[in-house]
XYZ file of C-alpha atoms in Angstrom:
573
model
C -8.703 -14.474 26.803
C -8.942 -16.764 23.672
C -6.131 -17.161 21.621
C -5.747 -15.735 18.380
C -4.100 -17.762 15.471
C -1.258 -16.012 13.272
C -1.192 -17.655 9.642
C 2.539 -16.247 9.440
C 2.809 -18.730 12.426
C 1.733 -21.371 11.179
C 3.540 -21.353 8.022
C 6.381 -21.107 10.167
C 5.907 -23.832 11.813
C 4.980 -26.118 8.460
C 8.434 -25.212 7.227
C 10.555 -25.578 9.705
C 9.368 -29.001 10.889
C 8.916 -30.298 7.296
C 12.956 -29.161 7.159
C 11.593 -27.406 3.746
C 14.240 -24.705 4.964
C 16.745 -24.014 6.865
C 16.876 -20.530 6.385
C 13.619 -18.020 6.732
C 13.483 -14.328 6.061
C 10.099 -12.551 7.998
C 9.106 -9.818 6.183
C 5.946 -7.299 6.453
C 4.500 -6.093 9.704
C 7.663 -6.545 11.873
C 7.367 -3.880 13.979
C 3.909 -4.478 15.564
C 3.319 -6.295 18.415
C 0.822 -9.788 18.818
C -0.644 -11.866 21.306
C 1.836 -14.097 22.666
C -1.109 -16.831 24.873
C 1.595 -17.987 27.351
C 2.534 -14.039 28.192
C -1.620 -13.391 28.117
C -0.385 -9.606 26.840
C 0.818 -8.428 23.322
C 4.459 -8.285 22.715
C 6.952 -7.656 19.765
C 8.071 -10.052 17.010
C 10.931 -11.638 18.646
C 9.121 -11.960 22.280
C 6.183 -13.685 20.339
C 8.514 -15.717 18.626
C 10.786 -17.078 21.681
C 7.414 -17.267 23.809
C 5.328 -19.201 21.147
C 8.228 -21.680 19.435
C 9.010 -22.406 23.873
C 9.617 -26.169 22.811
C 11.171 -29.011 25.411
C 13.183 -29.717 21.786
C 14.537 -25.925 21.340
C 17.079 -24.210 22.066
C 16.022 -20.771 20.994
C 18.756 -18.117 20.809
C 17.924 -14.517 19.791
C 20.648 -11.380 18.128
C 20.397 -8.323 17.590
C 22.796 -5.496 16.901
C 22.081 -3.358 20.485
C 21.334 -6.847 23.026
C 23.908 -9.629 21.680
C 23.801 -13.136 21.532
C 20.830 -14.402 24.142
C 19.382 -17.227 24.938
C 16.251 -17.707 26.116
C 17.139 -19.147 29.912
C 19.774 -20.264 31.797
C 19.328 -23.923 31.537
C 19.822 -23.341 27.754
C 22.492 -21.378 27.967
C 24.529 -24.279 29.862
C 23.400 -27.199 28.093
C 24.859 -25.470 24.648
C 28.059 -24.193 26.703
C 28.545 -27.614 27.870
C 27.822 -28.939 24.357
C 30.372 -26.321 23.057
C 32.631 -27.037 25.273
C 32.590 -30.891 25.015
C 32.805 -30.536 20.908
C 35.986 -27.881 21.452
C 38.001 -29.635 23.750
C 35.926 -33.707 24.547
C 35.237 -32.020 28.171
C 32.134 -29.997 29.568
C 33.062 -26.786 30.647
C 30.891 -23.383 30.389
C 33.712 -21.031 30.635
C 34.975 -20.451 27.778
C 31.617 -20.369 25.466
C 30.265 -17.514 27.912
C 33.270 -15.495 27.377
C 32.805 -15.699 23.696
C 29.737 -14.191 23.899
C 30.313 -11.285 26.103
C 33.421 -10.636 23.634
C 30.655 -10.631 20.881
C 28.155 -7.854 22.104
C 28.965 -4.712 19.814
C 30.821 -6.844 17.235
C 28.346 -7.559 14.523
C 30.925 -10.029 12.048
C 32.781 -11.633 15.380
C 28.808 -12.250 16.564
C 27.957 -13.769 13.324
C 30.796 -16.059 13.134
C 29.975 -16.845 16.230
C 26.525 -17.716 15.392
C 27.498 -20.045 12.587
C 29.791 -22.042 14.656
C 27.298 -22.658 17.374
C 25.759 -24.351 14.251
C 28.517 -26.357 13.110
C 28.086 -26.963 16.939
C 24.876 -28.108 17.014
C 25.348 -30.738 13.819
C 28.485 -32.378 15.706
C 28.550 -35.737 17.282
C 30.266 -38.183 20.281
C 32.505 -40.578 19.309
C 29.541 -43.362 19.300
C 28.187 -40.876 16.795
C 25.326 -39.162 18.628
C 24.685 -35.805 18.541
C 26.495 -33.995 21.100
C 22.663 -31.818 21.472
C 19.902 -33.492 21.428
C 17.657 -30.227 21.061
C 17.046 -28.167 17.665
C 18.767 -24.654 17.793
C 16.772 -21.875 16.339
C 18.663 -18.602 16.288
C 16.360 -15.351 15.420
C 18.316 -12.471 13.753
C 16.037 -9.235 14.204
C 17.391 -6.077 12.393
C 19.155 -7.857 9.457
C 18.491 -4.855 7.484
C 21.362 -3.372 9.681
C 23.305 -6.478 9.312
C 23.393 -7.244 5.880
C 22.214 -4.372 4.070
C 21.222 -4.241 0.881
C 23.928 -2.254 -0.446
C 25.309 -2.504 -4.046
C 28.247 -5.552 -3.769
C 30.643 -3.357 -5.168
C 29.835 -0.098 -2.767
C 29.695 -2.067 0.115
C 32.738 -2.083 3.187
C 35.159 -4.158 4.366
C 33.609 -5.247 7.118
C 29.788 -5.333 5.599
C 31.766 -7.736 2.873
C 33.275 -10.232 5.470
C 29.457 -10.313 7.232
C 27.707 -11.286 3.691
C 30.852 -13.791 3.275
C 30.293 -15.026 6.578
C 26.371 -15.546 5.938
C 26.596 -16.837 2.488
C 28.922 -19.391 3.796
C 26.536 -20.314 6.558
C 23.359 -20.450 4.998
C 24.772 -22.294 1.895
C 26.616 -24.636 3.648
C 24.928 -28.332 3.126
C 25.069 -29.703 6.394
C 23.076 -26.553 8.051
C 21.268 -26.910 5.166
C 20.248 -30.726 5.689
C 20.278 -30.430 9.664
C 17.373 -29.432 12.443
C 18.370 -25.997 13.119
C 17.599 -23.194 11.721
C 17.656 -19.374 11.247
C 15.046 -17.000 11.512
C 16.280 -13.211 10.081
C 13.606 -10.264 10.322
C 13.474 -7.351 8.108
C 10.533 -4.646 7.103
C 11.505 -5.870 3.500
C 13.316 -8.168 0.944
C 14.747 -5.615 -0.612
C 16.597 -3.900 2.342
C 19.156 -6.432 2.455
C 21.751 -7.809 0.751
C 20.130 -9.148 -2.487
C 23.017 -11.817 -2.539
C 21.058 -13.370 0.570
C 17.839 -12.677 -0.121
C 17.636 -14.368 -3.556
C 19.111 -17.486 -2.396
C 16.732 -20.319 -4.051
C 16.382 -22.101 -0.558
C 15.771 -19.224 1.570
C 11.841 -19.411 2.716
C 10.675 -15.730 2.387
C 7.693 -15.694 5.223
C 5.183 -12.147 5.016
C 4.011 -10.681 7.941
C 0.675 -8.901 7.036
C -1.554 -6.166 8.561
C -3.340 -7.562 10.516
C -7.550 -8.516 9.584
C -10.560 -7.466 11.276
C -10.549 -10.349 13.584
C -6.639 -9.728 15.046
C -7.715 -5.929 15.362
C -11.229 -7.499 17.070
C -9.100 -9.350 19.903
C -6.782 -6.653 20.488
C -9.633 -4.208 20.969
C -11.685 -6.883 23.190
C -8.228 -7.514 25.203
C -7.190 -3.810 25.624
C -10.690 -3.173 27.134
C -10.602 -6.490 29.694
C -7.233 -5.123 30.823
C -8.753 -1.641 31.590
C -10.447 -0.234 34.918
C -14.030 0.467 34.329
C -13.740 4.443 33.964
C -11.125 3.417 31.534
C -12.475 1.366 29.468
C -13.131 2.492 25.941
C -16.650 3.517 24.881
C -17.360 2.057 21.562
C -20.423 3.418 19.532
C -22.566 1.125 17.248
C -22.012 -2.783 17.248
C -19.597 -4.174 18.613
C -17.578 -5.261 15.810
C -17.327 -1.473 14.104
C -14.472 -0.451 15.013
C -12.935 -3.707 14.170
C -14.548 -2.823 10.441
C -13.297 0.930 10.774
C -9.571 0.515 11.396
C -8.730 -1.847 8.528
C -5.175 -0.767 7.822
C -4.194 -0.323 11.124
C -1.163 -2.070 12.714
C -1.674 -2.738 16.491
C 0.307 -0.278 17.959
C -1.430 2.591 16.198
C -4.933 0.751 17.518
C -3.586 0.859 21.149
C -2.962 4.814 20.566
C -5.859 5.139 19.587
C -7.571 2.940 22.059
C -4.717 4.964 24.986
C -5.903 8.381 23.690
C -9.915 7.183 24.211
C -9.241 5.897 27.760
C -7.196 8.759 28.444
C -9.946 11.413 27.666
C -12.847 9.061 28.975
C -15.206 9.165 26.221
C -16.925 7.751 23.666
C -14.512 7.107 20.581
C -15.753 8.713 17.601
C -15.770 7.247 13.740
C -14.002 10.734 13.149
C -11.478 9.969 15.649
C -10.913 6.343 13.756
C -10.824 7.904 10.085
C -8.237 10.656 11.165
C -6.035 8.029 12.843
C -6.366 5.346 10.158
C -5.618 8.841 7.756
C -2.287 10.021 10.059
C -1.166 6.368 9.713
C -1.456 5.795 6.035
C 0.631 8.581 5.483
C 3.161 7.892 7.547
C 4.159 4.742 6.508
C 3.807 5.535 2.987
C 4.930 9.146 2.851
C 3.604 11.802 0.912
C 2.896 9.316 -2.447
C -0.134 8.745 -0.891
C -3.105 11.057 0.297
C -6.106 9.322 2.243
C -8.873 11.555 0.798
C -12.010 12.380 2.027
C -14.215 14.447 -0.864
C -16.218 16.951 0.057
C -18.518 17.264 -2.888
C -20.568 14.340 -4.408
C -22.741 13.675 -7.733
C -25.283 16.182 -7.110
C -22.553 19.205 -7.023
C -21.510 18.254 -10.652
C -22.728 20.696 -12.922
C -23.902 18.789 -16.461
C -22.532 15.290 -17.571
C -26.032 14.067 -17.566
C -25.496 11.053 -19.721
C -22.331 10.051 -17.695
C -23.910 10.513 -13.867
C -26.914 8.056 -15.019
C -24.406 5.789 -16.158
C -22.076 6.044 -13.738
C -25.379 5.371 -10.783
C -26.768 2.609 -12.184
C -23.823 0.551 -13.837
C -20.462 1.847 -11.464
C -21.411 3.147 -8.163
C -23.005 -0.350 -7.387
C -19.780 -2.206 -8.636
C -17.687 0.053 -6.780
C -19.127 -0.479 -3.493
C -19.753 -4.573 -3.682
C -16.893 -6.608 -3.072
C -18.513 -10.059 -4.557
C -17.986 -11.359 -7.914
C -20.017 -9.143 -9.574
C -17.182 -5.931 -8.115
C -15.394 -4.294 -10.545
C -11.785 -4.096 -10.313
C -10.842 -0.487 -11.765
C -11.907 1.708 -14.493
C -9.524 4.390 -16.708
C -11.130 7.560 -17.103
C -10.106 9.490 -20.065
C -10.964 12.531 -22.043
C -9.240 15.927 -23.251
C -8.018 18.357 -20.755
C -10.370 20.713 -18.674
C -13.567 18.104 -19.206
C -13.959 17.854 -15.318
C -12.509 14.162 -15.365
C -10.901 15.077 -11.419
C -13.716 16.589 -10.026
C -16.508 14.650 -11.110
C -14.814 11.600 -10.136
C -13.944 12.539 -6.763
C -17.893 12.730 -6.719
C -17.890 9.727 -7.408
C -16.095 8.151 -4.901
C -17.903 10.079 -2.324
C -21.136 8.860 -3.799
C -19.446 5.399 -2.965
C -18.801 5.576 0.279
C -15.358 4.124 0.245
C -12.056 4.790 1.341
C -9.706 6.879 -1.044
C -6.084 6.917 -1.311
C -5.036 9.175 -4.000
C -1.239 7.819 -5.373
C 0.715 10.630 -6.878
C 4.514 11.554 -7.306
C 5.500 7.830 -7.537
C 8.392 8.636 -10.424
C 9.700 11.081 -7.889
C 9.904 9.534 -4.135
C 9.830 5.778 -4.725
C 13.578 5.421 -6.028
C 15.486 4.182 -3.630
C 12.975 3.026 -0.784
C 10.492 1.524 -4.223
C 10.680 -2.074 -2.904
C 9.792 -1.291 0.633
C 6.482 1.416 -0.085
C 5.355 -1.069 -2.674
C 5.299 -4.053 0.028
C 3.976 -1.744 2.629
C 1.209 -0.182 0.203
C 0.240 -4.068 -0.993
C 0.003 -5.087 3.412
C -2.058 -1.768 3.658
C -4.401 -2.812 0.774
C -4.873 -6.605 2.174
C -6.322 -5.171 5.398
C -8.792 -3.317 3.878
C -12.431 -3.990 2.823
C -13.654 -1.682 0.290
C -10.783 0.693 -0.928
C -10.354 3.266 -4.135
C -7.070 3.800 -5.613
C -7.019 6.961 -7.310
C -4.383 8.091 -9.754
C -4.679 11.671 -11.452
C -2.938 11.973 -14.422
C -1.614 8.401 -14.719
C -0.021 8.684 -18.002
C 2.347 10.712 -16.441
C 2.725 8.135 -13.316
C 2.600 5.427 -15.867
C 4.232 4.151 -19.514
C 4.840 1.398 -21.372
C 7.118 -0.915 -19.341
C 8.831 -1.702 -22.560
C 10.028 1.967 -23.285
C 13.658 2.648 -23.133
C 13.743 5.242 -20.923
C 12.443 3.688 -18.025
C 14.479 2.926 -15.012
C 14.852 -0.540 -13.714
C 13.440 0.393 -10.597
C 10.344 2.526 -12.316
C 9.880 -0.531 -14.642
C 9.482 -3.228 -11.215
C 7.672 -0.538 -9.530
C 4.951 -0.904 -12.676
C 5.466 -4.145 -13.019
C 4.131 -4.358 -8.818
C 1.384 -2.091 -9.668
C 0.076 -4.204 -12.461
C 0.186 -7.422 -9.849
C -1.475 -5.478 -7.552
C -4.237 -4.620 -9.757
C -4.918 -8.356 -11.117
C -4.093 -10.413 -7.388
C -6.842 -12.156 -6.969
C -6.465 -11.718 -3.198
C -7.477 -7.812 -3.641
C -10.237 -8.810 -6.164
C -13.195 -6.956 -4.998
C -11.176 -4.676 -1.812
C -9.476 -2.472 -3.801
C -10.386 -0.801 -7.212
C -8.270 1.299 -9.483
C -9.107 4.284 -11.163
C -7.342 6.090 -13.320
C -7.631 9.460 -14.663
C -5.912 10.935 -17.555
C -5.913 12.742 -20.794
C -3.227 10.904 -22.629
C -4.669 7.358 -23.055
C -2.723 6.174 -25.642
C 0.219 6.760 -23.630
C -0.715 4.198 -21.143
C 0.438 0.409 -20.652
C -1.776 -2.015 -22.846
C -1.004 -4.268 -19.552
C -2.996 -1.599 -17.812
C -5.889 -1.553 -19.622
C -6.660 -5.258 -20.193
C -9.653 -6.687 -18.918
C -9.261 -7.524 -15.063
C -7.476 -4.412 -14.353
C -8.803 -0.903 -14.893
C -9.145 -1.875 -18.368
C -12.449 -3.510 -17.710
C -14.400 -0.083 -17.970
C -13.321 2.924 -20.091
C -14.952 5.368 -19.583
C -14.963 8.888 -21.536
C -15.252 12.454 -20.673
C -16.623 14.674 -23.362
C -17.111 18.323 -23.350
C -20.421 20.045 -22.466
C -23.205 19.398 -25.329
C -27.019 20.833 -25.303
C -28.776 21.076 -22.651
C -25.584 20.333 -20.958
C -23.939 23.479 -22.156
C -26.952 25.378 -21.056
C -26.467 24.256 -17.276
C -23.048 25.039 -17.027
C -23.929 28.489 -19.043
C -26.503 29.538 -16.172
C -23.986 28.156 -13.610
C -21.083 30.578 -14.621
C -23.831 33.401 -15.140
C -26.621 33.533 -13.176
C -25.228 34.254 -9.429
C -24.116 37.874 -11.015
C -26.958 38.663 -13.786
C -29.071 41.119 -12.708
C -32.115 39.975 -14.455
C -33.324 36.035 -14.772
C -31.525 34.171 -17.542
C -34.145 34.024 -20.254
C -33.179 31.852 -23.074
C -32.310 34.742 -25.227
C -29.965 35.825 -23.281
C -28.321 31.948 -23.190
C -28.268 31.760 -26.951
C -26.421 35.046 -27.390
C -23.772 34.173 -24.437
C -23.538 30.829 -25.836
C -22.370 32.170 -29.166
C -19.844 34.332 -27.301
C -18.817 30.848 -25.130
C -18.419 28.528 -28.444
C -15.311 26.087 -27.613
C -15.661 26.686 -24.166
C -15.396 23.158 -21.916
C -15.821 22.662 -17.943
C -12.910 24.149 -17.144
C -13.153 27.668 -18.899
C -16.815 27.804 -17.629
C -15.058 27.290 -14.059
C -12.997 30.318 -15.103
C -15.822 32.710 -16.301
C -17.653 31.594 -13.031
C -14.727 33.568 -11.311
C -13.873 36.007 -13.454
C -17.605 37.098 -13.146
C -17.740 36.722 -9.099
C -14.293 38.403 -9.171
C -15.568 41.388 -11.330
C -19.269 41.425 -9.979
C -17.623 42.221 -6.592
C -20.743 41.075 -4.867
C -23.065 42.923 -6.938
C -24.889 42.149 -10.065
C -23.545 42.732 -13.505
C -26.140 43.975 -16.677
C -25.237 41.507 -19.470
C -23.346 43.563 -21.351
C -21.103 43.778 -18.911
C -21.074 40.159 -18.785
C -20.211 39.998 -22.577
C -17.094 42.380 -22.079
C -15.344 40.252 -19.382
C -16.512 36.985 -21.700
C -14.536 38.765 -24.744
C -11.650 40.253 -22.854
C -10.869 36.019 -21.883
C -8.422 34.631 -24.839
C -9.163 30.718 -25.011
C -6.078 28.512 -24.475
C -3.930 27.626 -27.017
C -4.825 24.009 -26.925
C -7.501 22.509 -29.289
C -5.523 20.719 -31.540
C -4.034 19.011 -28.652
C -8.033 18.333 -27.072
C -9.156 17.117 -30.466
C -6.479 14.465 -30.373
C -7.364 13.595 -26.869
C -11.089 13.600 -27.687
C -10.238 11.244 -30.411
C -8.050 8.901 -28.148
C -11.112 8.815 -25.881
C -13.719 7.904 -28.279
C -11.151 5.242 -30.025
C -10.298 3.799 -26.115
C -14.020 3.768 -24.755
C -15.298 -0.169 -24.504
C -18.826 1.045 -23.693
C -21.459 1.640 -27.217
C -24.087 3.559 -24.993
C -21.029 6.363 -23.910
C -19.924 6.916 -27.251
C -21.845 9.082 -30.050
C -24.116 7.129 -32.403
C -23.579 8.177 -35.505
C -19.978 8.372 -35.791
C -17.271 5.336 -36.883
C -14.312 4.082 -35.217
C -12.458 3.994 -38.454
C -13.272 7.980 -39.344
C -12.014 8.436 -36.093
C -8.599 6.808 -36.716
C -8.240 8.151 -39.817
C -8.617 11.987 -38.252
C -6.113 10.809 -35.580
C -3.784 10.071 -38.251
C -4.070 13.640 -39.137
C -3.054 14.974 -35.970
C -0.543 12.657 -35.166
C-alpha cells in the first residue's frame, strides 16, 4: 500500500528541525486515526506520531493522564535512565529514574515536573562539556485539555495552578527554548486550555484538518485490500465517488461506514453515505447545525417569476461552480411572509449542493464557541461544494461594534466573517443569508466578497403573480373553474395579502372545504372572517430596507428613486 503524505506532518517536521519551536500545540482532527507506513494499518495520533518521528536521533517519550510516562522501547528507556542517573549522581544507574516514573502514573503535577526535568536532563553535559545524550528528546503530551485546562486563572485549583506554574516555567525557560528537544501537546482546540499557555508568542500552534478526498481515497482503497472477498465493500459508480461523497468525514466514521457495508454484504448506497455524512455533522457540531436535504425545488414555488429567471440564469450557475467565476454568498432580504425561506430552500435543491442550515448560535455556542467554530471551519475545508444557510440572520447576527454583545458572541462573529472571506473556502462554501431586518446586519457582512456580493430582494406578489398564487389558494376547493371574474372579485377581497396569508387561505379553505368543494360565496365568507396581521407598517419599512439594500438595477422597480425611498424610511423610522 502507498503511502499517504500528512501536510500536518510535514509542517511538523519543518519546525522542529529548523528549532523554529520548541514547543507545539496539535490542534483539529485529534481523535481520528491515519496511516502510520511502518505499522501498514491506521492508528491514532500519538501511535502515528511515535511510529512516523522513529528516528536513530530520538528519544520519543509519550504522557497521558490514564498510561504515564512511556517511552517508546526499552533501549530508550535505559539510555535516558543511565543519562539521568549519570547527571544526578556522575554514575550510571537505572534504578532510581524507573522508580520515579512508576511514582508518577496517576500524579498529573509530580508527572509534569517530572517531565521538565528529564529536559533540564537532556540539555546537561560531562565535565569535557558534551552532552550527557546525544539523542533529541521529544515528549508528546496527549489530553492537555485535561492537563491544563482552560479555566479562568482566578477559578482555577490549587493543584491545576502549580501544573500551569510548572508548564509556564518549562516552556519559557531559555535553555529548552534554545535546545533540540521538544514538546508536542494535543488538544481538540486552542481554546480548551489554559489561555496562559496557549498564547505564548513562541508556541507553534499546528491544525490537524479533516481529512481531503485523497486521505478518505486511501483509507477506502486500504480498508477494502484488508478485507476477504465476500467482505469487501461494493462501491457503485467510479471509483473515486465515494471518496467525492464523504467530504466531511473523519476516518473513523468512514470505517463505520465502510464496517456496516461489509457487515451486511452489499452494495453501499449514496443514501447510506448522505445519512452518515448527515449523523456525523450533527454530532460534532450539535444541534446549531442541521444538514438539510429540501424536498421541494423551483418548480413548486408558486409566483416570483421575475426572481426564479434571475435566480436560473445569474445564481444557480454561481452556486454550483467552484472556479473563479463562484460566488461566495448572497443576503436575501425582504418583509416578513414574502416566501424568502421557502423559495430559497428551492433553491438550493435546484443546486444540487450540500446544506447545513446554522441556527441558535447566540444560544449553544457560549462556552464550547471556540471549539464548534474550529470544528465547523475543519468540516467546511473538507468539503467541495457546500451552502451555509442562515434563517433569520439578523437575529443570529449584529453589529460587532454594539454594546451589548458578549465577548464571546463578538469573536464568534468576528470567526464567521473570516470564514466567509478565507480564501481557502473561496468557491466550497457559500453563504446565504435570509432575513427581514437588513439594516440590522453587520456592514462587515455585506461587503463585497462575503454575502454582500449579491442582494437580493423579496417583494410581495404583483400581477400576474398575484393571480397564480390567487388560483393556488382557490382552485383545489372551487366548485366551478376560476374564470377571471371570479379572480378580480376575490382579489379585491385579498388586497394586502402576501405569500404567507395566501399559504393561510390555502388552509383555511382545505380545512373548511373538508374534502369537498366550496361555491364562491362560501369562499368569500371564510376570506372575510380572516383579520390581516397587525404588521404593515413594520413590512413597509422592511420593503423599504430591501429596495434601499438591493445591489442589482434589473430586481428593483424602474420607476422609483433611491432617495424617495430614504426619505419614506425616515418616516417610519
Amino acid at each position: 500500500m502507498d503511502n499517504i503524505s500528512y501536510n500536518f506532518f510535514l509542517q511538523t517536521g519543518r519546525v522542529l528541525n529548523s528549532l523554529e519551536s520548541s514547543t507545539i500545540l496539535m490542534t483539529g482532527n485529534v481523535h481520528d486515526y491515519f496511516y502510520a507506513l511502518k505499522l501498514k494499518k491506521y492508528v491514532p495520533i500519538i501511535e502515528f506520531l511515535k511510529s512516523s518521528m522513529s528516528l536513530n536521533t530520538n528519544i520519543i517519550v509519550t504522557y497521558k493522564i490514564t498510561g504515564g510516562i512511556q517511552f517508546q522501547n526499552k533501549n530508550d528507556a535505559k539510555l535516558f535512565s543511565n543519562a539521568w542517573e549519570y547527571w544526578r549522581y556522575g554514575k550510571e544507574n537505572a534504578e532510581e529514574f524507573q522508580g520515579l516514573c512508576r511514582t508518577a502514573a496517576g500524579n498529573i503535577t509530580y508527572s509534569l515536573e517530572l517531565l521538565k526535568q528529564m529536559c533540564i536532563c537532556s540539555m546537561a553535559v560531562d565535565e569535557n562539556n558534551n552532552p550527557i545524550l546525544e539523542k533529541k528528546l521529544l515528549i508528546i503530551i496527549e489530553g492537555a485539555e485535561s492537563i491544563i485546562p482552560a479555566t479562568p486563572v482566578n477559578q482555577i485549583s490549587d493543584s491545576d495552578r502549580v501544573r500551569l506554574q510548572i508548564c509556564l516555567d518549562w516552556f519559557k525557560d531559555p535553555d529548552f527554548v534554545e535546545s533540540k528537544d521538544a514538546v508536542i501537546l494535543i488538544a481538540e482546540s486552542k481554546g480548551l486550555i489554559s489561555p496562559v499557555i496557549s498564547r505564548l508568542p513562541h508556541l507553534g500552534e499546528i491544525p490537524i484538518p479533516a481529512p481531503n478526498e485523497e486521505q478518505r481515497k486511501h483509507f477506502i482503497d486500504w480498508y477494502n485490500e484488508n478485507q476477504v472477498k465476500s467482505y469487501k465493500v461494493k462501491l457503485r459508480g467510479k471509483k473515486n465517488e465515494l471518496a467525492q461523497l464523504t467530504a466531511g468525514l473523519s476516518i473513523l466514521a468512514l470505517r463505520r461506514l465502510l464496517k456496516n457495508a461489509s457487515h451486511s454484504r452489499g452494495e453501499l448506497k449514496s443514501e447510506d453515505v448522505m445519512s452518515e455524512v448527515k449523523s456525523f455533522i450533527e454530532r460534532e457540531l450539535g444541534d446549531i447545525v442541521e444538514f438539510k436535504i429540501p424536498s421541494h425545488n423551483l418548480s413548486d414555488v408558486i409566483g416570483c417569476t421575475k426572481i426564479k429567471e434571475y435566480v436560473k440564469k445569474k445564481v444557480v450557475p454561481r452556486f454550483k461552480s467552484i472556479g473563479k467565476d463562484s460566488l461566495p454568498g448572497a443576503a436575501i432580504c425582504g418583509p416578513i411572509g414574502s416566501g424568502k425561506t421557502f423559495f430559497w430552500e428551492a433553491v438550493a435543491a435546484e443546486s444540487g449542493m450540500i446544506v447545513l442550515v446554522l441556527g441558535k448560535l447566540r444560544d449553544k455556542w457560549f462556552g464550547e464557541s471556540d471549539v464548534r467554530l474550529e470544528r465547523l471551519k475543519r468540516i467546511l475545508y473538507a468539503f467541495v461544494n457546500v451552502l451555509i444557510f442562515i434563517d433569520e440572520a439578523d437575529a443570529q447576527f449584529s453589529s460587532l461594534s454594539a454594546g451589548e454583545q458578549h465577548a464571546t458572541e463578538k469573536r464568534l462573529q468576528a470567526g464567521i466573517l473570516s470564514m466567509m472571506s478565507d480564501t481557502k473556502l473561496r468557491g466550497k462554501v457559500k453563504w446565504l443569508l435570509l432575513t427581514a431586518r437588513i439594516d440590522r446586519l453587520s456592514h462587515d457582512m455585506l461587503r463585497p466578497g462575503r454575502p454582500g456580493s449579491l442582494v437580493i430582494p423579496m417583494f410581495d406578489p404583483e400581477e400576474n403573480d398575484r393571480n397564480e398564487f390567487l388560483r393556488w389558494a382557490i382552485e383545489p376547493v372551487l366548485e366551478k373553474k376560476l374564470d377571471q371574474a371570479t379572480i378580480n372579485k376575490i382579489s379585491k377581497l385579498t388586497e394586502g395579502y402576501f405569500a404567507a396569508m395566501f399559504s393561510e387561505l390555502r388552509s383555511e379553505l382545505l380545512a373548511e372545504s373538508k374534502g369537498k368543494k366550496l361555491r364562491q360565496e362560501e369562499i368569500e365568507t371564510v376570506i372575510k372572517d380572516i383579520v390581516q396581521p397587525a404588521v404593515s407598517r413594520t413590512r413597509k419599512y422592511q420593503t423599504l430596507c430591501a429596495k434601499i439594500y438591493c445591489n442589482r438595477r434589473s430586481l428593483l422597480p424602474k420607476d422609483e428613486k433611491k432617495e424617495d425611498w430614504e426619505a419614506e424610511l425616515l418616516k417610519l423610522s
